[in-house]
């Protein structure tokens, strides 16, 4: 009888130990409940981030295309200006001092070279700023991926003891489950804003680039005006009629105000953007 009592106490003790672990088993049950939803979120994030990357690729392609169109437009306009001035130099009557005219040619060449340096400075600055924008944009995308993909559920067990303090893990699971209800929309909204901001930043870079190119172009025009003044006053050159086949100069005389939307649209029309 005494032996039976001892066995009964031992069994009762084991039962008590087992009964003390329902919270630990609850942890496993709860993690299995939210795991499929977490996988859905991972799939959603991967697809959404991929869409954001593809969209950014289109934005970057358009940005590069726009910048190159602007570059081509300014370069072609500069060459037209140079050709028009050199036409005057090369077709002066023999009575005009040729050595003086040769100085004008040298001056024109220097002005063009300086303009080329200015254009290069604009491109370099734009390229550096673009690199920063792209790095920041993809860092945000990576943050979203790191937050939602692969590590979220395992972190719930970090520094926790499922047998000693299962309630702590259950609390984290409940908080995680509640927060996950709005995750897809939350991620979509975040990425939508991130993409829009990226597009706006590219727009600002483009406008800054055009402004920089316009400043360089204005200095070129000022240089050509000085060269033309030297032709007229120093070399005593005369105005030579331009053949009717020559293309008109379409470059505006003043730089636009870039904060004015009408000015931006005007230049977009000019460059066919």
PDB file of C-alpha atoms in Angstrom:
ATOM      1  CA  UNK A   1       0.000   0.000   0.000  1.00  0.00           C
ATOM      2  CA  UNK A   2       2.850   2.285   0.882  1.00  0.00           C
ATOM      3  CA  UNK A   3       4.539   1.495  -2.458  1.00  0.00           C
ATOM      4  CA  UNK A   4       1.316   2.349  -4.295  1.00  0.00           C
ATOM      5  CA  UNK A   5       1.101   5.681  -2.504  1.00  0.00           C
ATOM      6  CA  UNK A   6       4.645   6.557  -3.572  1.00  0.00           C
ATOM      7  CA  UNK A   7       3.887   5.671  -7.197  1.00  0.00           C
ATOM      8  CA  UNK A   8       0.699   7.753  -7.046  1.00  0.00           C
ATOM      9  CA  UNK A   9       2.637  10.758  -5.755  1.00  0.00           C
ATOM     10  CA  UNK A  10       5.241  10.410  -8.525  1.00  0.00           C
ATOM     11  CA  UNK A  11       2.549  10.158 -11.204  1.00  0.00           C
ATOM     12  CA  UNK A  12       0.725  13.094  -9.731  1.00  0.00           C
ATOM     13  CA  UNK A  13       3.977  15.064  -9.823  1.00  0.00           C
ATOM     14  CA  UNK A  14       4.574  14.202 -13.479  1.00  0.00           C
ATOM     15  CA  UNK A  15       1.022  15.175 -14.287  1.00  0.00           C
ATOM     16  CA  UNK A  16       1.524  18.458 -12.515  1.00  0.00           C
ATOM     17  CA  UNK A  17       4.709  19.094 -14.505  1.00  0.00           C
ATOM     18  CA  UNK A  18       2.912  18.321 -17.735  1.00  0.00           C
ATOM     19  CA  UNK A  19       0.010  20.498 -16.733  1.00  0.00           C
ATOM     20  CA  UNK A  20       2.445  23.349 -16.112  1.00  0.00           C
ATOM     21  CA  UNK A  21       3.466  23.461 -19.842  1.00  0.00           C
ATOM     22  CA  UNK A  22       0.271  24.324 -21.699  1.00  0.00           C
ATOM     23  CA  UNK A  23       1.617  27.813 -22.346  1.00  0.00           C
ATOM     24  CA  UNK A  24       4.691  26.325 -24.001  1.00  0.00           C
ATOM     25  CA  UNK A  25       2.478  24.215 -26.240  1.00  0.00           C
ATOM     26  CA  UNK A  26       0.297  27.268 -26.873  1.00  0.00           C
ATOM     27  CA  UNK A  27       3.361  29.056 -28.236  1.00  0.00           C
ATOM     28  CA  UNK A  28       3.811  26.326 -30.836  1.00  0.00           C
ATOM     29  CA  UNK A  29       0.133  26.404 -31.738  1.00  0.00           C
ATOM     30  CA  UNK A  30       0.101  30.184 -32.146  1.00  0.00           C
ATOM     31  CA  UNK A  31       3.256  30.268 -34.226  1.00  0.00           C
ATOM     32  CA  UNK A  32       1.709  27.726 -36.595  1.00  0.00           C
ATOM     33  CA  UNK A  33      -1.394  29.896 -36.913  1.00  0.00           C
ATOM     34  CA  UNK A  34       0.451  33.003 -38.036  1.00  0.00           C
ATOM     35  CA  UNK A  35       3.215  31.304 -40.029  1.00  0.00           C
ATOM     36  CA  UNK A  36       1.136  30.876 -43.244  1.00  0.00           C
ATOM     37  CA  UNK A  37       0.042  34.522 -43.078  1.00  0.00           C
ATOM     38  CA  UNK A  38       3.635  35.551 -42.549  1.00  0.00           C
ATOM     39  CA  UNK A  39       4.602  33.644 -45.699  1.00  0.00           C
ATOM     40  CA  UNK A  40       1.850  35.473 -47.593  1.00  0.00           C
ATOM     41  CA  UNK A  41       3.296  38.751 -46.378  1.00  0.00           C
ATOM     42  CA  UNK A  42       6.772  37.713 -47.500  1.00  0.00           C
ATOM     43  CA  UNK A  43       5.459  36.855 -50.969  1.00  0.00           C
ATOM     44  CA  UNK A  44       3.570  40.132 -51.096  1.00  0.00           C
ATOM     45  CA  UNK A  45       6.632  42.141 -50.050  1.00  0.00           C
ATOM     46  CA  UNK A  46       8.856  40.401 -52.588  1.00  0.00           C
ATOM     47  CA  UNK A  47       6.402  41.090 -55.433  1.00  0.00           C
ATOM     48  CA  UNK A  48       5.763  44.663 -54.303  1.00  0.00           C
ATOM     49  CA  UNK A  49       9.447  45.462 -53.956  1.00  0.00           C
ATOM     50  CA  UNK A  50      10.105  43.879 -57.349  1.00  0.00           C
ATOM     51  CA  UNK A  51       7.429  46.105 -58.876  1.00  0.00           C
ATOM     52  CA  UNK A  52       9.042  49.117 -57.204  1.00  0.00           C
ATOM     53  CA  UNK A  53      12.427  48.151 -58.650  1.00  0.00           C
ATOM     54  CA  UNK A  54      10.973  47.760 -62.143  1.00  0.00           C
ATOM     55  CA  UNK A  55       9.197  51.095 -61.861  1.00  0.00           C
ATOM     56  CA  UNK A  56      12.392  52.769 -60.713  1.00  0.00           C
ATOM     57  CA  UNK A  57      14.168  51.278 -63.714  1.00  0.00           C
ATOM     58  CA  UNK A  58      11.645  52.963 -66.009  1.00  0.00           C
ATOM     59  CA  UNK A  59      12.059  56.243 -64.138  1.00  0.00           C
ATOM     60  CA  UNK A  60      15.836  56.048 -64.419  1.00  0.00           C
ATOM     61  CA  UNK A  61      15.658  55.195 -68.106  1.00  0.00           C
ATOM     62  CA  UNK A  62      13.494  58.248 -68.741  1.00  0.00           C
ATOM     63  CA  UNK A  63      15.780  60.402 -66.617  1.00  0.00           C
ATOM     64  CA  UNK A  64      18.859  59.366 -68.595  1.00  0.00           C
ATOM     65  CA  UNK A  65      16.995  59.872 -71.855  1.00  0.00           C
ATOM     66  CA  UNK A  66      15.872  63.357 -70.800  1.00  0.00           C
ATOM     67  CA  UNK A  67      19.351  64.368 -69.671  1.00  0.00           C
ATOM     68  CA  UNK A  68      20.893  63.179 -72.932  1.00  0.00           C
ATOM     69  CA  UNK A  69      18.259  65.026 -74.966  1.00  0.00           C
ATOM     70  CA  UNK A  70      19.009  68.195 -73.020  1.00  0.00           C
ATOM     71  CA  UNK A  71      22.743  67.646 -73.476  1.00  0.00           C
ATOM     72  CA  UNK A  72      22.311  67.147 -77.220  1.00  0.00           C
ATOM     73  CA  UNK A  73      20.112  70.227 -77.523  1.00  0.00           C
ATOM     74  CA  UNK A  74      22.590  72.503 -75.780  1.00  0.00           C
ATOM     75  CA  UNK A  75      25.561  71.081 -77.679  1.00  0.00           C
ATOM     76  CA  UNK A  76      23.847  71.456 -81.052  1.00  0.00           C
ATOM     77  CA  UNK A  77      22.778  75.006 -80.186  1.00  0.00           C
ATOM     78  CA  UNK A  78      26.342  75.880 -79.171  1.00  0.00           C
ATOM     79  CA  UNK A  79      27.695  74.518 -82.447  1.00  0.00           C
ATOM     80  CA  UNK A  80      25.108  76.534 -84.389  1.00  0.00           C
ATOM     81  CA  UNK A  81      26.192  79.682 -82.588  1.00  0.00           C
ATOM     82  CA  UNK A  82      29.851  78.946 -83.299  1.00  0.00           C
ATOM     83  CA  UNK A  83      29.125  78.236 -86.962  1.00  0.00           C
ATOM     84  CA  UNK A  84      27.160  81.483 -87.292  1.00  0.00           C
ATOM     85  CA  UNK A  85      29.999  83.518 -85.802  1.00  0.00           C
ATOM     86  CA  UNK A  86      32.700  81.750 -87.789  1.00  0.00           C
ATOM     87  CA  UNK A  87      30.660  82.307 -90.933  1.00  0.00           C
ATOM     88  CA  UNK A  88      30.987  86.025 -90.295  1.00  0.00           C
ATOM     89  CA  UNK A  89      34.714  85.691 -89.614  1.00  0.00           C
ATOM     90  CA  UNK A  90      35.464  83.566 -92.692  1.00  0.00           C
ATOM     91  CA  UNK A  91      33.470  85.684 -95.133  1.00  0.00           C
ATOM     92  CA  UNK A  92      34.813  89.124 -94.292  1.00  0.00           C
ATOM     93  CA  UNK A  93      36.090  91.202 -97.202  1.00  0.00           C
ATOM     94  CA  UNK A  94      39.843  91.339 -97.799  1.00  0.00           C
ATOM     95  CA  UNK A  95      39.953  94.870 -96.390  1.00  0.00           C
ATOM     96  CA  UNK A  96      39.412  93.532 -92.853  1.00  0.00           C
ATOM     97  CA  UNK A  97      42.577  92.774 -90.872  1.00  0.00           C
ATOM     98  CA  UNK A  98      43.070  88.997 -91.115  1.00  0.00           C
ATOM     99  CA  UNK A  99      45.343  88.801 -88.067  1.00  0.00           C
ATOM    100  CA  UNK A 100      42.620  90.442 -85.988  1.00  0.00           C
ATOM    101  CA  UNK A 101      40.117  87.943 -87.311  1.00  0.00           C
ATOM    102  CA  UNK A 102      42.443  85.089 -86.393  1.00  0.00           C
ATOM    103  CA  UNK A 103      42.348  86.313 -82.793  1.00  0.00           C
ATOM    104  CA  UNK A 104      38.549  86.184 -82.956  1.00  0.00           C
ATOM    105  CA  UNK A 105      38.744  82.566 -84.092  1.00  0.00           C
ATOM    106  CA  UNK A 106      41.033  81.728 -81.200  1.00  0.00           C
ATOM    107  CA  UNK A 107      38.671  83.476 -78.811  1.00  0.00           C
ATOM    108  CA  UNK A 108      35.672  81.578 -80.194  1.00  0.00           C
ATOM    109  CA  UNK A 109      37.500  78.288 -79.801  1.00  0.00           C
ATOM    110  CA  UNK A 110      38.352  79.115 -76.185  1.00  0.00           C
ATOM    111  CA  UNK A 111      34.748  80.073 -75.468  1.00  0.00           C
ATOM    112  CA  UNK A 112      33.543  76.750 -76.865  1.00  0.00           C
ATOM    113  CA  UNK A 113      36.089  74.822 -74.806  1.00  0.00           C
ATOM    114  CA  UNK A 114      35.026  76.653 -71.668  1.00  0.00           C
ATOM    115  CA  UNK A 115      31.390  75.916 -72.444  1.00  0.00           C
ATOM    116  CA  UNK A 116      32.287  72.258 -72.864  1.00  0.00           C
ATOM    117  CA  UNK A 117      33.922  72.299 -69.430  1.00  0.00           C
ATOM    118  CA  UNK A 118      30.797  73.905 -68.010  1.00  0.00           C
ATOM    119  CA  UNK A 119      28.572  71.268 -69.594  1.00  0.00           C
ATOM    120  CA  UNK A 120      30.845  68.560 -68.204  1.00  0.00           C
ATOM    121  CA  UNK A 121      30.603  70.065 -64.715  1.00  0.00           C
ATOM    122  CA  UNK A 122      26.808  69.940 -64.949  1.00  0.00           C
ATOM    123  CA  UNK A 123      26.829  66.285 -65.968  1.00  0.00           C
ATOM    124  CA  UNK A 124      29.325  65.346 -63.250  1.00  0.00           C
ATOM    125  CA  UNK A 125      27.290  67.071 -60.549  1.00  0.00           C
ATOM    126  CA  UNK A 126      24.102  65.436 -61.793  1.00  0.00           C
ATOM    127  CA  UNK A 127      25.745  62.019 -61.924  1.00  0.00           C
ATOM    128  CA  UNK A 128      27.038  62.340 -58.346  1.00  0.00           C
ATOM    129  CA  UNK A 129      23.646  63.449 -57.040  1.00  0.00           C
ATOM    130  CA  UNK A 130      21.903  60.682 -58.977  1.00  0.00           C
ATOM    131  CA  UNK A 131      24.159  58.091 -57.372  1.00  0.00           C
ATOM    132  CA  UNK A 132      23.171  59.390 -53.926  1.00  0.00           C
ATOM    133  CA  UNK A 133      19.477  59.318 -54.790  1.00  0.00           C
ATOM    134  CA  UNK A 134      19.641  55.769 -56.146  1.00  0.00           C
ATOM    135  CA  UNK A 135      21.598  54.548 -53.117  1.00  0.00           C
ATOM    136  CA  UNK A 136      19.076  56.098 -50.735  1.00  0.00           C
ATOM    137  CA  UNK A 137      16.133  54.691 -52.685  1.00  0.00           C
ATOM    138  CA  UNK A 138      17.428  51.127 -52.772  1.00  0.00           C
ATOM    139  CA  UNK A 139      18.417  51.339 -49.115  1.00  0.00           C
ATOM    140  CA  UNK A 140      14.751  52.023 -48.297  1.00  0.00           C
ATOM    141  CA  UNK A 141      13.667  49.044 -50.391  1.00  0.00           C
ATOM    142  CA  UNK A 142      16.183  46.860 -48.615  1.00  0.00           C
ATOM    143  CA  UNK A 143      14.908  48.052 -45.235  1.00  0.00           C
ATOM    144  CA  UNK A 144      11.413  46.869 -46.171  1.00  0.00           C
ATOM    145  CA  UNK A 145      12.725  43.518 -47.311  1.00  0.00           C
ATOM    146  CA  UNK A 146      14.807  43.028 -44.173  1.00  0.00           C
ATOM    147  CA  UNK A 147      11.893  43.974 -41.930  1.00  0.00           C
ATOM    148  CA  UNK A 148       9.397  41.527 -43.380  1.00  0.00           C
ATOM    149  CA  UNK A 149      11.324  38.719 -45.032  1.00  0.00           C
ATOM    150  CA  UNK A 150      12.818  35.739 -43.259  1.00  0.00           C
ATOM    151  CA  UNK A 151      13.691  37.047 -39.800  1.00  0.00           C
ATOM    152  CA  UNK A 152      10.473  38.304 -38.203  1.00  0.00           C
ATOM    153  CA  UNK A 153       9.146  35.117 -36.652  1.00  0.00           C
ATOM    154  CA  UNK A 154      12.422  33.730 -35.340  1.00  0.00           C
ATOM    155  CA  UNK A 155      13.111  37.004 -33.574  1.00  0.00           C
ATOM    156  CA  UNK A 156      10.164  36.246 -31.301  1.00  0.00           C
ATOM    157  CA  UNK A 157      12.211  33.490 -29.666  1.00  0.00           C
ATOM    158  CA  UNK A 158      15.367  35.548 -29.285  1.00  0.00           C
ATOM    159  CA  UNK A 159      16.579  35.606 -25.666  1.00  0.00           C
ATOM    160  CA  UNK A 160      13.386  33.807 -24.571  1.00  0.00           C
ATOM    161  CA  UNK A 161      12.917  30.492 -22.762  1.00  0.00           C
ATOM    162  CA  UNK A 162       9.845  28.672 -24.041  1.00  0.00           C
ATOM    163  CA  UNK A 163       9.627  26.590 -20.852  1.00  0.00           C
ATOM    164  CA  UNK A 164      10.473  29.213 -18.274  1.00  0.00           C
ATOM    165  CA  UNK A 165       8.651  32.232 -19.685  1.00  0.00           C
ATOM    166  CA  UNK A 166       6.291  31.154 -22.487  1.00  0.00           C
ATOM    167  CA  UNK A 167       3.915  34.002 -21.575  1.00  0.00           C
ATOM    168  CA  UNK A 168       6.507  36.492 -22.792  1.00  0.00           C
ATOM    169  CA  UNK A 169       6.649  34.766 -26.171  1.00  0.00           C
ATOM    170  CA  UNK A 170       2.862  34.569 -26.342  1.00  0.00           C
ATOM    171  CA  UNK A 171       2.648  38.301 -25.727  1.00  0.00           C
ATOM    172  CA  UNK A 172       5.074  38.933 -28.582  1.00  0.00           C
ATOM    173  CA  UNK A 173       3.078  36.575 -30.804  1.00  0.00           C
ATOM    174  CA  UNK A 174      -0.166  38.365 -30.052  1.00  0.00           C
ATOM    175  CA  UNK A 175       1.413  41.735 -30.757  1.00  0.00           C
ATOM    176  CA  UNK A 176       2.967  40.408 -33.953  1.00  0.00           C
ATOM    177  CA  UNK A 177      -0.306  38.857 -35.106  1.00  0.00           C
ATOM    178  CA  UNK A 178      -2.216  42.084 -34.519  1.00  0.00           C
ATOM    179  CA  UNK A 179       0.343  44.203 -36.325  1.00  0.00           C
ATOM    180  CA  UNK A 180       0.478  41.809 -39.278  1.00  0.00           C
ATOM    181  CA  UNK A 181      -3.164  42.444 -40.102  1.00  0.00           C
ATOM    182  CA  UNK A 182      -2.299  45.749 -41.744  1.00  0.00           C
ATOM    183  CA  UNK A 183       1.100  44.825 -43.152  1.00  0.00           C
ATOM    184  CA  UNK A 184       0.268  44.385 -46.865  1.00  0.00           C
ATOM    185  CA  UNK A 185      -1.425  47.774 -47.149  1.00  0.00           C
ATOM    186  CA  UNK A 186       1.240  49.346 -44.980  1.00  0.00           C
ATOM    187  CA  UNK A 187       4.055  48.044 -47.172  1.00  0.00           C
ATOM    188  CA  UNK A 188       2.235  49.019 -50.366  1.00  0.00           C
ATOM    189  CA  UNK A 189       1.643  52.549 -49.102  1.00  0.00           C
ATOM    190  CA  UNK A 190       5.252  52.929 -47.958  1.00  0.00           C
ATOM    191  CA  UNK A 191       6.644  51.741 -51.264  1.00  0.00           C
ATOM    192  CA  UNK A 192       4.196  53.922 -53.174  1.00  0.00           C
ATOM    193  CA  UNK A 193       5.418  56.988 -51.285  1.00  0.00           C
ATOM    194  CA  UNK A 194       9.022  55.898 -51.697  1.00  0.00           C
ATOM    195  CA  UNK A 195       8.558  55.524 -55.451  1.00  0.00           C
ATOM    196  CA  UNK A 196       6.824  58.882 -55.752  1.00  0.00           C
ATOM    197  CA  UNK A 197       9.557  60.595 -53.764  1.00  0.00           C
ATOM    198  CA  UNK A 198      12.173  58.969 -55.959  1.00  0.00           C
ATOM    199  CA  UNK A 199      10.418  60.245 -59.079  1.00  0.00           C
ATOM    200  CA  UNK A 200      10.137  63.746 -57.590  1.00  0.00           C
ATOM    201  CA  UNK A 201      13.816  63.719 -56.679  1.00  0.00           C
ATOM    202  CA  UNK A 202      14.743  62.716 -60.214  1.00  0.00           C
ATOM    203  CA  UNK A 203      12.572  65.555 -61.497  1.00  0.00           C
ATOM    204  CA  UNK A 204      14.425  67.991 -59.230  1.00  0.00           C
ATOM    205  CA  UNK A 205      17.770  66.655 -60.444  1.00  0.00           C
ATOM    206  CA  UNK A 206      16.654  67.094 -64.037  1.00  0.00           C
ATOM    207  CA  UNK A 207      15.552  70.687 -63.449  1.00  0.00           C
ATOM    208  CA  UNK A 208      18.806  71.454 -61.621  1.00  0.00           C
ATOM    209  CA  UNK A 209      20.752  69.966 -64.541  1.00  0.00           C
ATOM    210  CA  UNK A 210      18.887  72.080 -67.084  1.00  0.00           C
ATOM    211  CA  UNK A 211      19.461  75.137 -64.913  1.00  0.00           C
ATOM    212  CA  UNK A 212      23.185  74.402 -64.732  1.00  0.00           C
ATOM    213  CA  UNK A 213      23.383  73.863 -68.490  1.00  0.00           C
ATOM    214  CA  UNK A 214      21.469  77.078 -69.071  1.00  0.00           C
ATOM    215  CA  UNK A 215      23.940  79.010 -66.922  1.00  0.00           C
ATOM    216  CA  UNK A 216      26.842  77.574 -68.926  1.00  0.00           C
ATOM    217  CA  UNK A 217      25.031  78.375 -72.158  1.00  0.00           C
ATOM    218  CA  UNK A 218      24.464  81.949 -71.007  1.00  0.00           C
ATOM    219  CA  UNK A 219      28.192  82.365 -70.375  1.00  0.00           C
ATOM    220  CA  UNK A 220      28.861  81.002 -73.862  1.00  0.00           C
ATOM    221  CA  UNK A 221      26.419  83.513 -75.316  1.00  0.00           C
ATOM    222  CA  UNK A 222      28.062  86.318 -73.336  1.00  0.00           C
ATOM    223  CA  UNK A 223      31.433  85.189 -74.655  1.00  0.00           C
ATOM    224  CA  UNK A 224      30.186  85.158 -78.229  1.00  0.00           C
ATOM    225  CA  UNK A 225      28.704  88.641 -77.734  1.00  0.00           C
ATOM    226  CA  UNK A 226      32.104  89.846 -76.586  1.00  0.00           C
ATOM    227  CA  UNK A 227      33.761  88.182 -79.579  1.00  0.00           C
ATOM    228  CA  UNK A 228      31.258  89.797 -81.905  1.00  0.00           C
ATOM    229  CA  UNK A 229      31.879  93.186 -80.315  1.00  0.00           C
ATOM    230  CA  UNK A 230      35.637  92.769 -80.888  1.00  0.00           C
ATOM    231  CA  UNK A 231      34.916  91.850 -84.508  1.00  0.00           C
ATOM    232  CA  UNK A 232      32.879  95.008 -85.005  1.00  0.00           C
ATOM    233  CA  UNK A 233      34.913  97.479 -82.947  1.00  0.00           C
ATOM    234  CA  UNK A 234      38.444  96.104 -83.042  1.00  0.00           C
ATOM    235  CA  UNK A 235      38.622  94.329 -86.386  1.00  0.00           C
ATOM    236  CA  UNK A 236      36.177  96.702 -88.125  1.00  0.00           C
ATOM    237  CA  UNK A 237      34.248  93.726 -89.536  1.00  0.00           C
ATOM    238  CA  UNK A 238      31.060  94.123 -91.519  1.00  0.00           C
ATOM    239  CA  UNK A 239      27.808  92.194 -91.307  1.00  0.00           C
ATOM    240  CA  UNK A 240      27.663  89.406 -93.878  1.00  0.00           C
ATOM    241  CA  UNK A 241      24.167  88.318 -95.000  1.00  0.00           C
ATOM    242  CA  UNK A 242      23.353  84.807 -93.832  1.00  0.00           C
ATOM    243  CA  UNK A 243      22.135  82.354 -96.506  1.00  0.00           C
ATOM    244  CA  UNK A 244      18.417  81.620 -96.245  1.00  0.00           C
ATOM    245  CA  UNK A 245      19.129  77.932 -95.650  1.00  0.00           C
ATOM    246  CA  UNK A 246      20.666  78.661 -92.252  1.00  0.00           C
ATOM    247  CA  UNK A 247      18.597  77.460 -89.319  1.00  0.00           C
ATOM    248  CA  UNK A 248      17.262  80.096 -86.894  1.00  0.00           C
ATOM    249  CA  UNK A 249      18.635  80.375 -83.400  1.00  0.00           C
ATOM    250  CA  UNK A 250      15.955  79.048 -81.041  1.00  0.00           C
ATOM    251  CA  UNK A 251      17.787  79.466 -77.740  1.00  0.00           C
ATOM    252  CA  UNK A 252      16.016  81.791 -75.268  1.00  0.00           C
ATOM    253  CA  UNK A 253      17.934  84.956 -74.413  1.00  0.00           C
ATOM    254  CA  UNK A 254      17.416  84.631 -70.664  1.00  0.00           C
ATOM    255  CA  UNK A 255      17.537  81.723 -68.247  1.00  0.00           C
ATOM    256  CA  UNK A 256      14.086  80.645 -67.006  1.00  0.00           C
ATOM    257  CA  UNK A 257      12.872  80.704 -63.422  1.00  0.00           C
ATOM    258  CA  UNK A 258      12.919  77.009 -62.542  1.00  0.00           C
ATOM    259  CA  UNK A 259      10.344  77.242 -59.816  1.00  0.00           C
ATOM    260  CA  UNK A 260       7.798  78.468 -62.342  1.00  0.00           C
ATOM    261  CA  UNK A 261       5.844  75.503 -63.725  1.00  0.00           C
ATOM    262  CA  UNK A 262       5.157  77.345 -66.989  1.00  0.00           C
ATOM    263  CA  UNK A 263       8.902  77.794 -67.501  1.00  0.00           C
ATOM    264  CA  UNK A 264       9.485  74.096 -66.824  1.00  0.00           C
ATOM    265  CA  UNK A 265       6.828  73.159 -69.366  1.00  0.00           C
ATOM    266  CA  UNK A 266       8.317  75.585 -71.875  1.00  0.00           C
ATOM    267  CA  UNK A 267      11.690  73.900 -71.633  1.00  0.00           C
ATOM    268  CA  UNK A 268      10.131  70.449 -71.722  1.00  0.00           C
ATOM    269  CA  UNK A 269       8.493  71.461 -74.976  1.00  0.00           C
ATOM    270  CA  UNK A 270      11.812  72.761 -76.258  1.00  0.00           C
ATOM    271  CA  UNK A 271      13.577  69.504 -75.532  1.00  0.00           C
ATOM    272  CA  UNK A 272      10.639  67.298 -76.487  1.00  0.00           C
ATOM    273  CA  UNK A 273      10.473  65.768 -73.006  1.00  0.00           C
TER     274      UNK A 273
END
